[in-house]
């Protein structure tokens, strides 16, 4: 009788720190042995000549998140995790979002029900705290953190979500007391509203003016303020979807002063610019409306530098899936609508890994170790899932990607989300995940192998991020 359910032979395994040639023996969904010439498995996959990385951990995506009508996210836990798996991601962390007036516990229970029986891969939840009442702060949030919901997002913009500074301090204080990690969407809501009104009054309502209403200054100011609030409370925070130089400078300043400020960025800030929102008033630009907006090529380079030098801990998709040609998506009132009413967000769960492997690693911009750190190990550590997730190690879940290196042109029709476009249509890529394994089961090998309900809700531990060095 074979010891292993599956052996992956002749892998070129890559972790955040090492590369090594080995066979990977898998038993009961976990990596049981790494070594040369392992005994035969019940099944075998020959990975000769191919790189094997940990499956991706996409720590920022929006699946079946309740939205103000008529808006609806195109992907739920079925289609979203299908798309993730086909793109080499084996763990997703979407958001259980509290609506104002709603109990946080009710938001979590509602979200649990939305996921149940649907997910093809494992998942955890971040919380979104939009109404920090005394009950939320003193009872619900501490209890949920104890139950394994150890991270939550707070917004400094969006009317239905935003917190004022006093509320942010209260929420950060709970994070500090209970060892949770707060993720901050840093954009100044009042500046955005002021600019939006002026643009609308001047008749500048096309999608491209979304970027004019959210210049980098509004992100810089909010990033600075979030850092100051975290310093006051003395708690680490993670700034999400950082778009360019001015926010990066704030984070570098904070770190140089010994503050534990962590950061996430996303593919849109490497591969899109504000011009993708339109160089004329075409409505097509709505496809790339997201917040913060993509900037310019110089800022793309700033983000590449931050990915390489350790500024960023997490590379997420911020998959916010809205159909383009649909009233529940990017066209709430046809094309006759001010940019302020266009749902914010773009799809990217399935393309995140291949974009960074292809344009980062294979294009010589990034080491494979850094790729693994950013797409798997870093997010797993930040959100308390490491070492079960995010690495290739004995005892870890057998969540793996076996890469195929081949050139092709990316088309939305190849993807498995429910969105009717990809912002990266027509891009020439050099690789795609050939096989994705979720806890030792093949979920993607050029065909998607559905296993609805097999994905488990993970209880997250406390974040295990290294503190930044204190300045002298
Ligand atoms: O535009 C974006 N990023 N939409 C998704 C919601 C969010 O703020 O992450
Ligand atoms: Zn956000
Ligand atoms: Zn988001």
GROMACS .gro file of C-alpha atoms and ligand atoms in nm:
model
  483
    1UNK     CA    1   0.000   0.000   0.000
    2UNK     CA    2   0.132   0.341  -0.095
    3UNK     CA    3   0.194   0.593   0.177
    4UNK     CA    4   0.100   0.890  -0.037
    5UNK     CA    5  -0.228   0.985  -0.200
    6UNK     CA    6  -0.030   1.184  -0.454
    7UNK     CA    7   0.335   1.239  -0.537
    8UNK     CA    8   0.445   1.535  -0.748
    9UNK     CA    9   0.773   1.421  -0.902
   10UNK     CA   10   1.073   1.629  -0.999
   11UNK     CA   11   0.935   1.960  -0.882
   12UNK     CA   12   1.142   2.275  -0.886
   13UNK     CA   13   0.987   2.398  -0.563
   14UNK     CA   14   1.003   2.769  -0.481
   15UNK     CA   15   0.926   2.921  -0.143
   16UNK     CA   16   0.966   3.275  -0.013
   17UNK     CA   17   1.323   3.188   0.085
   18UNK     CA   18   1.449   2.890  -0.119
   19UNK     CA   19   1.436   2.692  -0.442
   20UNK     CA   20   1.501   2.317  -0.435
   21UNK     CA   21   1.442   2.014  -0.653
   22UNK     CA   22   1.230   1.752  -0.485
   23UNK     CA   23   0.936   1.517  -0.495
   24UNK     CA   24   0.634   1.633  -0.294
   25UNK     CA   25   0.449   1.356  -0.110
   26UNK     CA   26   0.091   1.442  -0.021
   27UNK     CA   27  -0.126   1.259   0.228
   28UNK     CA   28  -0.474   1.357   0.351
   29UNK     CA   29  -0.452   1.696   0.183
   30UNK     CA   30  -0.124   1.796   0.347
   31UNK     CA   31   0.238   1.790   0.242
   32UNK     CA   32   0.370   1.479   0.419
   33UNK     CA   33   0.722   1.462   0.278
   34UNK     CA   34   0.967   1.659   0.067
   35UNK     CA   35   1.260   1.462  -0.067
   36UNK     CA   36   1.429   1.282  -0.352
   37UNK     CA   37   1.305   0.948  -0.486
   38UNK     CA   38   0.995   0.929  -0.268
   39UNK     CA   39   0.799   0.603  -0.270
   40UNK     CA   40   0.525   0.569  -0.528
   41UNK     CA   41   0.198   0.749  -0.463
   42UNK     CA   42  -0.154   0.626  -0.546
   43UNK     CA   43  -0.142   0.900  -0.809
   44UNK     CA   44   0.156   1.077  -0.956
   45UNK     CA   45   0.212   1.402  -1.143
   46UNK     CA   46   0.541   1.453  -1.324
   47UNK     CA   47   0.648   1.814  -1.288
   48UNK     CA   48   0.989   1.770  -1.454
   49UNK     CA   49   1.124   2.102  -1.573
   50UNK     CA   50   0.841   2.299  -1.413
   51UNK     CA   51   0.830   2.537  -1.123
   52UNK     CA   52   0.600   2.462  -0.831
   53UNK     CA   53   0.495   2.747  -0.602
   54UNK     CA   54   0.252   2.765  -0.312
   55UNK     CA   55  -0.106   2.829  -0.420
   56UNK     CA   56  -0.191   3.195  -0.404
   57UNK     CA   57  -0.357   3.361  -0.107
   58UNK     CA   58  -0.569   3.646  -0.242
   59UNK     CA   59  -0.625   3.853   0.068
   60UNK     CA   60  -0.846   4.119  -0.085
   61UNK     CA   61  -1.143   4.032  -0.302
   62UNK     CA   62  -1.514   4.110  -0.296
   63UNK     CA   63  -1.744   3.812  -0.354
   64UNK     CA   64  -2.122   3.827  -0.318
   65UNK     CA   65  -2.082   4.136  -0.104
   66UNK     CA   66  -2.417   4.307  -0.038
   67UNK     CA   67  -2.434   4.632  -0.239
   68UNK     CA   68  -2.683   4.917  -0.258
   69UNK     CA   69  -2.940   4.821  -0.531
   70UNK     CA   70  -2.933   4.782  -0.823
   71UNK     CA   71  -2.560   4.709  -0.797
   72UNK     CA   72  -2.456   4.348  -0.757
   73UNK     CA   73  -2.118   4.176  -0.755
   74UNK     CA   74  -2.104   3.946  -1.057
   75UNK     CA   75  -1.916   3.673  -0.870
   76UNK     CA   76  -2.031   3.476  -0.571
   77UNK     CA   77  -1.844   3.207  -0.379
   78UNK     CA   78  -1.906   2.956  -0.658
   79UNK     CA   79  -1.788   3.157  -0.957
   80UNK     CA   80  -1.533   3.362  -0.764
   81UNK     CA   81  -1.350   3.062  -0.619
   82UNK     CA   82  -1.375   2.885  -0.956
   83UNK     CA   83  -1.202   3.178  -1.119
   84UNK     CA   84  -0.945   3.196  -0.838
   85UNK     CA   85  -0.857   2.826  -0.869
   86UNK     CA   86  -0.816   2.849  -1.247
   87UNK     CA   87  -0.570   3.132  -1.189
   88UNK     CA   88  -0.361   2.954  -0.925
   89UNK     CA   89  -0.518   3.098  -0.610
   90UNK     CA   90  -0.611   2.846  -0.342
   91UNK     CA   91  -0.724   3.068  -0.056
   92UNK     CA   92  -0.940   3.380  -0.080
   93UNK     CA   93  -1.020   3.632   0.191
   94UNK     CA   94  -1.327   3.838   0.095
   95UNK     CA   95  -1.519   4.072   0.326
   96UNK     CA   96  -1.812   4.023   0.559
   97UNK     CA   97  -1.936   4.381   0.538
   98UNK     CA   98  -2.140   4.541   0.815
   99UNK     CA   99  -2.403   4.781   0.681
  100UNK     CA  100  -2.464   5.090   0.892
  101UNK     CA  101  -2.727   4.999   1.152
  102UNK     CA  102  -2.654   4.627   1.122
  103UNK     CA  103  -2.492   4.414   1.388
  104UNK     CA  104  -2.145   4.291   1.293
  105UNK     CA  105  -2.239   3.941   1.408
  106UNK     CA  106  -2.540   3.945   1.172
  107UNK     CA  107  -2.313   4.050   0.884
  108UNK     CA  108  -2.084   3.755   0.953
  109UNK     CA  109  -2.371   3.507   0.978
  110UNK     CA  110  -2.522   3.638   0.655
  111UNK     CA  111  -2.186   3.605   0.481
  112UNK     CA  112  -2.128   3.257   0.618
  113UNK     CA  113  -2.459   3.154   0.461
  114UNK     CA  114  -2.361   3.310   0.126
  115UNK     CA  115  -2.045   3.099   0.119
  116UNK     CA  116  -2.189   2.773   0.248
  117UNK     CA  117  -2.186   2.485   0.002
  118UNK     CA  118  -2.040   2.697  -0.277
  119UNK     CA  119  -1.668   2.751  -0.234
  120UNK     CA  120  -1.431   2.530  -0.435
  121UNK     CA  121  -1.124   2.639  -0.238
  122UNK     CA  122  -1.061   2.747   0.120
  123UNK     CA  123  -1.159   3.092   0.238
  124UNK     CA  124  -1.151   3.319   0.539
  125UNK     CA  125  -1.336   3.646   0.604
  126UNK     CA  126  -1.213   3.991   0.686
  127UNK     CA  127  -1.476   4.204   0.856
  128UNK     CA  128  -1.572   4.552   0.735
  129UNK     CA  129  -1.663   4.774   1.029
  130UNK     CA  130  -1.887   5.058   0.911
  131UNK     CA  131  -2.084   5.123   1.229
  132UNK     CA  132  -1.867   5.098   1.541
  133UNK     CA  133  -2.139   5.121   1.805
  134UNK     CA  134  -2.051   5.051   2.170
  135UNK     CA  135  -2.192   4.698   2.126
  136UNK     CA  136  -1.972   4.638   1.822
  137UNK     CA  137  -1.661   4.776   1.994
  138UNK     CA  138  -1.707   4.617   2.333
  139UNK     CA  139  -1.880   4.288   2.254
  140UNK     CA  140  -1.913   4.182   1.891
  141UNK     CA  141  -1.570   4.268   1.759
  142UNK     CA  142  -1.373   4.117   2.049
  143UNK     CA  143  -1.583   3.799   2.033
  144UNK     CA  144  -1.541   3.767   1.656
  145UNK     CA  145  -1.165   3.819   1.684
  146UNK     CA  146  -1.154   3.536   1.940
  147UNK     CA  147  -1.348   3.317   1.696
  148UNK     CA  148  -1.087   3.365   1.420
  149UNK     CA  149  -1.198   3.678   1.236
  150UNK     CA  150  -0.875   3.858   1.316
  151UNK     CA  151  -0.865   4.130   1.051
  152UNK     CA  152  -1.102   4.404   0.955
  153UNK     CA  153  -1.118   4.679   0.698
  154UNK     CA  154  -1.211   5.037   0.770
  155UNK     CA  155  -1.288   5.301   0.511
  156UNK     CA  156  -1.198   5.668   0.508
  157UNK     CA  157  -1.418   5.719   0.201
  158UNK     CA  158  -1.754   5.598   0.056
  159UNK     CA  159  -2.060   5.747   0.232
  160UNK     CA  160  -2.206   5.410   0.327
  161UNK     CA  161  -1.881   5.284   0.480
  162UNK     CA  162  -1.662   5.570   0.599
  163UNK     CA  163  -1.561   5.631   0.959
  164UNK     CA  164  -1.454   5.962   1.108
  165UNK     CA  165  -1.123   5.997   1.288
  166UNK     CA  166  -1.273   5.940   1.634
  167UNK     CA  167  -1.440   5.621   1.515
  168UNK     CA  168  -1.117   5.505   1.356
  169UNK     CA  169  -0.933   5.559   1.685
  170UNK     CA  170  -1.197   5.353   1.868
  171UNK     CA  171  -1.171   5.068   1.619
  172UNK     CA  172  -0.791   5.071   1.616
  173UNK     CA  173  -0.796   5.055   1.994
  174UNK     CA  174  -0.994   4.730   1.976
  175UNK     CA  175  -0.739   4.594   1.726
  176UNK     CA  176  -0.462   4.682   1.969
  177UNK     CA  177  -0.630   4.528   2.272
  178UNK     CA  178  -0.714   4.203   2.094
  179UNK     CA  179  -0.418   4.164   1.855
  180UNK     CA  180  -0.618   4.203   1.533
  181UNK     CA  181  -0.500   4.371   1.213
  182UNK     CA  182  -0.687   4.673   1.076
  183UNK     CA  183  -0.675   4.729   0.700
  184UNK     CA  184  -0.731   5.088   0.595
  185UNK     CA  185  -0.879   5.223   0.271
  186UNK     CA  186  -0.706   5.560   0.274
  187UNK     CA  187  -0.869   5.833   0.065
  188UNK     CA  188  -1.004   6.164   0.196
  189UNK     CA  189  -1.383   6.154   0.148
  190UNK     CA  190  -1.446   6.530   0.183
  191UNK     CA  191  -1.180   6.621  -0.074
  192UNK     CA  192  -1.328   6.367  -0.317
  193UNK     CA  193  -1.680   6.505  -0.267
  194UNK     CA  194  -1.561   6.865  -0.314
  195UNK     CA  195  -1.375   6.780  -0.633
  196UNK     CA  196  -1.663   6.566  -0.764
  197UNK     CA  197  -1.912   6.852  -0.724
  198UNK     CA  198  -1.684   7.090  -0.910
  199UNK     CA  199  -1.629   6.843  -1.194
  200UNK     CA  200  -2.001   6.775  -1.221
  201UNK     CA  201  -2.082   7.147  -1.221
  202UNK     CA  202  -1.841   7.186  -1.515
  203UNK     CA  203  -2.011   6.898  -1.700
  204UNK     CA  204  -1.710   6.672  -1.656
  205UNK     CA  205  -1.892   6.353  -1.577
  206UNK     CA  206  -1.730   6.093  -1.809
  207UNK     CA  207  -1.560   5.793  -1.642
  208UNK     CA  208  -1.213   5.942  -1.686
  209UNK     CA  209  -1.301   6.222  -1.441
  210UNK     CA  210  -1.313   5.962  -1.165
  211UNK     CA  211  -0.932   5.989  -1.162
  212UNK     CA  212  -0.952   6.370  -1.149
  213UNK     CA  213  -1.176   6.346  -0.842
  214UNK     CA  214  -0.929   6.120  -0.665
  215UNK     CA  215  -0.582   6.267  -0.725
  216UNK     CA  216  -0.292   6.124  -0.532
  217UNK     CA  217  -0.314   6.408  -0.282
  218UNK     CA  218  -0.637   6.265  -0.138
  219UNK     CA  219  -0.470   5.926  -0.093
  220UNK     CA  220  -0.154   6.083   0.049
  221UNK     CA  221  -0.346   6.289   0.306
  222UNK     CA  222  -0.556   5.995   0.422
  223UNK     CA  223  -0.252   5.765   0.435
  224UNK     CA  224  -0.070   6.022   0.648
  225UNK     CA  225  -0.372   6.056   0.878
  226UNK     CA  226  -0.421   5.679   0.909
  227UNK     CA  227  -0.054   5.645   1.006
  228UNK     CA  228  -0.086   5.921   1.265
  229UNK     CA  229  -0.400   5.764   1.413
  230UNK     CA  230  -0.225   5.424   1.431
  231UNK     CA  231   0.075   5.588   1.596
  232UNK     CA  232  -0.150   5.752   1.854
  233UNK     CA  233  -0.310   5.420   1.940
  234UNK     CA  234   0.024   5.236   1.902
  235UNK     CA  235  -0.106   4.959   1.680
  236UNK     CA  236   0.008   4.811   1.346
  237UNK     CA  237  -0.213   4.877   1.045
  238UNK     CA  238  -0.205   4.766   0.683
  239UNK     CA  239  -0.283   5.023   0.414
  240UNK     CA  240  -0.464   4.851   0.129
  241UNK     CA  241  -0.448   4.911  -0.247
  242UNK     CA  242  -0.163   5.164  -0.243
  243UNK     CA  243  -0.149   5.327  -0.587
  244UNK     CA  244   0.169   5.531  -0.616
  245UNK     CA  245   0.449   5.754  -0.498
  246UNK     CA  246   0.280   5.992  -0.257
  247UNK     CA  247   0.125   5.717  -0.045
  248UNK     CA  248   0.445   5.512  -0.068
  249UNK     CA  249   0.643   5.809   0.066
  250UNK     CA  250   0.415   5.831   0.369
  251UNK     CA  251   0.460   5.461   0.442
  252UNK     CA  252   0.838   5.481   0.402
  253UNK     CA  253   0.845   5.779   0.638
  254UNK     CA  254   0.641   5.587   0.895
  255UNK     CA  255   0.866   5.284   0.876
  256UNK     CA  256   1.179   5.496   0.902
  257UNK     CA  257   1.028   5.625   1.226
  258UNK     CA  258   0.979   5.274   1.358
  259UNK     CA  259   0.605   5.247   1.304
  260UNK     CA  260   0.455   4.912   1.213
  261UNK     CA  261   0.279   5.019   0.896
  262UNK     CA  262   0.226   4.744   0.640
  263UNK     CA  263   0.102   4.781   0.285
  264UNK     CA  264  -0.077   4.607   0.003
  265UNK     CA  265  -0.082   4.685  -0.365
  266UNK     CA  266  -0.263   4.533  -0.664
  267UNK     CA  267  -0.208   4.453  -1.034
  268UNK     CA  268  -0.399   4.760  -1.150
  269UNK     CA  269  -0.125   4.984  -1.013
  270UNK     CA  270   0.139   4.798  -1.215
  271UNK     CA  271  -0.042   4.744  -1.543
  272UNK     CA  272  -0.304   5.021  -1.582
  273UNK     CA  273  -0.281   5.399  -1.589
  274UNK     CA  274  -0.540   5.676  -1.562
  275UNK     CA  275  -0.551   5.671  -1.943
  276UNK     CA  276  -0.730   5.336  -1.919
  277UNK     CA  277  -1.022   5.531  -1.774
  278UNK     CA  278  -1.033   5.712  -2.109
  279UNK     CA  279  -0.842   5.969  -2.305
  280UNK     CA  280  -1.175   6.097  -2.436
  281UNK     CA  281  -1.524   6.081  -2.287
  282UNK     CA  282  -1.590   5.722  -2.398
  283UNK     CA  283  -1.786   5.520  -2.143
  284UNK     CA  284  -1.553   5.224  -2.194
  285UNK     CA  285  -1.328   5.382  -1.931
  286UNK     CA  286  -1.584   5.269  -1.670
  287UNK     CA  287  -1.426   4.924  -1.696
  288UNK     CA  288  -1.120   5.055  -1.512
  289UNK     CA  289  -1.293   5.276  -1.256
  290UNK     CA  290  -1.156   5.170  -0.920
  291UNK     CA  291  -1.036   5.347  -0.610
  292UNK     CA  292  -0.771   5.468  -0.575
  293UNK     CA  293  -0.750   5.506  -0.953
  294UNK     CA  294  -0.452   5.380  -1.152
  295UNK     CA  295  -0.191   5.657  -1.192
  296UNK     CA  296   0.085   5.681  -1.456
  297UNK     CA  297   0.393   5.493  -1.571
  298UNK     CA  298   0.628   5.666  -1.328
  299UNK     CA  299   0.403   5.557  -1.042
  300UNK     CA  300   0.394   5.202  -1.177
  301UNK     CA  301   0.773   5.196  -1.134
  302UNK     CA  302   0.739   5.323  -0.776
  303UNK     CA  303   0.508   5.028  -0.706
  304UNK     CA  304   0.750   4.781  -0.869
  305UNK     CA  305   1.027   4.921  -0.650
  306UNK     CA  306   0.814   4.883  -0.337
  307UNK     CA  307   0.728   4.525  -0.428
  308UNK     CA  308   1.096   4.443  -0.459
  309UNK     CA  309   1.240   4.627  -0.161
  310UNK     CA  310   0.998   4.497   0.101
  311UNK     CA  311   0.769   4.798   0.133
  312UNK     CA  312   0.474   4.581   0.035
  313UNK     CA  313   0.380   4.269   0.227
  314UNK     CA  314   0.077   4.173   0.022
  315UNK     CA  315  -0.011   4.167  -0.349
  316UNK     CA  316  -0.388   4.122  -0.383
  317UNK     CA  317  -0.634   4.148  -0.668
  318UNK     CA  318  -0.899   4.371  -0.503
  319UNK     CA  319  -1.132   4.172  -0.730
  320UNK     CA  320  -1.451   4.380  -0.727
  321UNK     CA  321  -1.648   4.217  -1.006
  322UNK     CA  322  -1.906   4.428  -1.187
  323UNK     CA  323  -2.030   4.350  -1.536
  324UNK     CA  324  -1.963   4.632  -1.780
  325UNK     CA  325  -2.274   4.605  -1.994
  326UNK     CA  326  -2.532   4.570  -1.718
  327UNK     CA  327  -2.750   4.796  -1.503
  328UNK     CA  328  -2.642   4.599  -1.195
  329UNK     CA  329  -2.282   4.666  -1.297
  330UNK     CA  330  -2.102   4.956  -1.457
  331UNK     CA  331  -2.411   5.098  -1.630
  332UNK     CA  332  -2.662   5.183  -1.355
  333UNK     CA  333  -2.834   5.423  -1.597
  334UNK     CA  334  -2.697   5.327  -1.934
  335UNK     CA  335  -2.407   5.550  -2.023
  336UNK     CA  336  -2.585   5.866  -1.906
  337UNK     CA  337  -2.442   5.873  -1.561
  338UNK     CA  338  -2.186   6.076  -1.373
  339UNK     CA  339  -1.869   5.890  -1.281
  340UNK     CA  340  -1.974   5.919  -0.916
  341UNK     CA  341  -2.243   5.654  -0.977
  342UNK     CA  342  -2.018   5.398  -1.146
  343UNK     CA  343  -1.954   5.106  -0.907
  344UNK     CA  344  -1.589   5.111  -0.807
  345UNK     CA  345  -1.375   4.811  -0.874
  346UNK     CA  346  -1.232   4.583  -1.139
  347UNK     CA  347  -1.201   4.206  -1.179
  348UNK     CA  348  -0.865   4.036  -1.124
  349UNK     CA  349  -0.881   3.722  -0.909
  350UNK     CA  350  -0.786   3.492  -1.195
  351UNK     CA  351  -0.516   3.708  -1.352
  352UNK     CA  352  -0.326   3.822  -1.038
  353UNK     CA  353  -0.080   3.533  -1.017
  354UNK     CA  354  -0.003   3.504  -1.389
  355UNK     CA  355   0.043   3.878  -1.433
  356UNK     CA  356   0.307   3.892  -1.159
  357UNK     CA  357   0.479   3.565  -1.253
  358UNK     CA  358   0.490   3.664  -1.619
  359UNK     CA  359   0.568   4.036  -1.597
  360UNK     CA  360   0.755   4.020  -1.267
  361UNK     CA  361   0.952   3.696  -1.249
  362UNK     CA  362   0.983   3.592  -1.614
  363UNK     CA  363   1.043   3.948  -1.728
  364UNK     CA  364   1.334   3.970  -1.483
  365UNK     CA  365   1.180   4.235  -1.258
  366UNK     CA  366   1.140   4.018  -0.948
  367UNK     CA  367   1.286   3.703  -0.796
  368UNK     CA  368   1.059   3.398  -0.773
  369UNK     CA  369   1.102   3.412  -0.394
  370UNK     CA  370   0.967   3.762  -0.376
  371UNK     CA  371   0.676   3.652  -0.594
  372UNK     CA  372   0.591   3.379  -0.344
  373UNK     CA  373   0.632   3.616  -0.050
  374UNK     CA  374   0.391   3.869  -0.201
  375UNK     CA  375   0.126   3.638  -0.343
  376UNK     CA  376   0.117   3.368  -0.073
  377UNK     CA  377   0.347   3.375   0.231
  378UNK     CA  378   0.310   3.744   0.315
  379UNK     CA  379  -0.071   3.747   0.306
  380UNK     CA  380  -0.086   3.414   0.494
  381UNK     CA  381   0.130   3.564   0.771
  382UNK     CA  382  -0.052   3.895   0.777
  383UNK     CA  383  -0.386   3.726   0.828
  384UNK     CA  384  -0.290   3.443   1.060
  385UNK     CA  385  -0.302   3.153   0.812
  386UNK     CA  386   0.069   3.069   0.802
  387UNK     CA  387   0.221   2.804   0.802
  388UNK     CA  388  -0.090   2.607   0.709
  389UNK     CA  389  -0.125   2.829   0.401
  390UNK     CA  390   0.121   3.019   0.186
  391UNK     CA  391   0.424   2.791   0.180
  392UNK     CA  392   0.564   2.456   0.072
  393UNK     CA  393   0.657   2.280   0.394
  394UNK     CA  394   0.590   1.952   0.569
  395UNK     CA  395   0.253   1.979   0.741
  396UNK     CA  396   0.128   2.264   0.525
  397UNK     CA  397  -0.186   2.221   0.318
  398UNK     CA  398  -0.101   2.084  -0.027
  399UNK     CA  399  -0.213   2.403  -0.201
  400UNK     CA  400   0.020   2.421  -0.499
  401UNK     CA  401   0.062   2.562  -0.847
  402UNK     CA  402   0.257   2.385  -1.120
  403UNK     CA  403   0.344   2.649  -1.378
  404UNK     CA  404   0.323   2.624  -1.756
  405UNK     CA  405   0.552   2.857  -1.941
  406UNK     CA  406   0.401   2.945  -2.277
  407UNK     CA  407   0.327   3.268  -2.453
  408UNK     CA  408  -0.032   3.359  -2.519
  409UNK     CA  409  -0.260   3.657  -2.555
  410UNK     CA  410  -0.500   3.702  -2.266
  411UNK     CA  411  -0.868   3.712  -2.358
  412UNK     CA  412  -1.165   3.744  -2.126
  413UNK     CA  413  -1.326   3.439  -2.288
  414UNK     CA  414  -1.046   3.226  -2.135
  415UNK     CA  415  -1.137   3.335  -1.782
  416UNK     CA  416  -1.382   3.175  -1.542
  417UNK     CA  417  -1.533   3.475  -1.364
  418UNK     CA  418  -1.881   3.606  -1.444
  419UNK     CA  419  -1.756   3.947  -1.553
  420UNK     CA  420  -1.791   4.037  -1.921
  421UNK     CA  421  -1.443   4.190  -1.952
  422UNK     CA  422  -1.090   4.188  -1.819
  423UNK     CA  423  -0.895   4.513  -1.796
  424UNK     CA  424  -0.596   4.316  -1.927
  425UNK     CA  425  -0.759   4.208  -2.257
  426UNK     CA  426  -0.497   4.154  -2.526
  427UNK     CA  427  -0.195   4.146  -2.294
  428UNK     CA  428   0.078   3.907  -2.403
  429UNK     CA  429   0.168   3.679  -2.109
  430UNK     CA  430   0.448   3.427  -2.072
  431UNK     CA  431   0.293   3.178  -1.829
  432UNK     CA  432  -0.024   3.051  -1.668
  433UNK     CA  433  -0.087   2.800  -1.387
  434UNK     CA  434  -0.093   2.459  -1.556
  435UNK     CA  435  -0.220   2.272  -1.251
  436UNK     CA  436  -0.370   2.404  -0.929
  437UNK     CA  437  -0.402   2.175  -0.629
  438UNK     CA  438  -0.625   2.260  -0.336
  439UNK     CA  439  -0.549   2.044  -0.030
  440UNK     CA  440  -0.402   1.782  -0.262
  441UNK     CA  441  -0.690   1.773  -0.511
  442UNK     CA  442  -0.652   1.894  -0.868
  443UNK     CA  443  -0.896   2.180  -0.917
  444UNK     CA  444  -0.748   2.312  -1.241
  445UNK     CA  445  -0.539   2.138  -1.507
  446UNK     CA  446  -0.664   2.323  -1.813
  447UNK     CA  447  -1.011   2.206  -1.712
  448UNK     CA  448  -1.186   2.324  -1.398
  449UNK     CA  449  -1.273   2.041  -1.158
  450UNK     CA  450  -1.564   2.171  -0.956
  451UNK     CA  451  -1.593   2.074  -0.592
  452UNK     CA  452  -1.858   2.310  -0.451
  453UNK     CA  453  -1.865   2.306  -0.074
  454UNK     CA  454  -1.520   2.148  -0.041
  455UNK     CA  455  -1.368   2.485   0.038
  456UNK     CA  456  -1.354   2.535   0.415
  457UNK     CA  457  -1.403   2.850   0.620
  458UNK     CA  458  -1.067   2.901   0.793
  459UNK     CA  459  -1.035   3.041   1.142
  460UNK     CA  460  -0.750   3.292   1.130
  461UNK     CA  461  -0.487   3.319   1.401
  462UNK     CA  462  -0.322   3.643   1.506
  463UNK     CA  463  -0.113   3.821   1.241
  464UNK     CA  464   0.250   3.710   1.243
  465UNK     CA  465   0.419   4.003   1.072
  466UNK     CA  466   0.771   4.102   1.166
  467UNK     CA  467   0.786   4.435   1.343
  468UNK     CA  468   0.970   4.705   1.151
  469UNK     CA  469   1.306   4.812   1.291
  470UNK     CA  470   1.293   5.110   1.522
  471UNK     CA  471   1.488   5.412   1.404
  472UNK     CA  472   1.783   5.511   1.626
  473LIG     O1  473  -1.246   5.041  -0.632
  473LIG     C1  474  -1.236   4.955  -0.549
  473LIG     N1  475  -1.120   4.929  -0.493
  473LIG     N2  476  -1.346   4.888  -0.515
  473LIG     C2  477  -1.356   4.784  -0.425
  473LIG     C3  478  -1.388   4.833  -0.291
  473LIG     C4  479  -1.265   4.873  -0.218
  473LIG     O2  480  -1.254   4.986  -0.178
  473LIG     O3  481  -1.175   4.793  -0.199
  474LIG    ZN1  482  -1.086   4.973  -0.054
  475LIG    ZN1  483  -1.147   4.620  -0.221
   0.00000   0.00000   0.00000
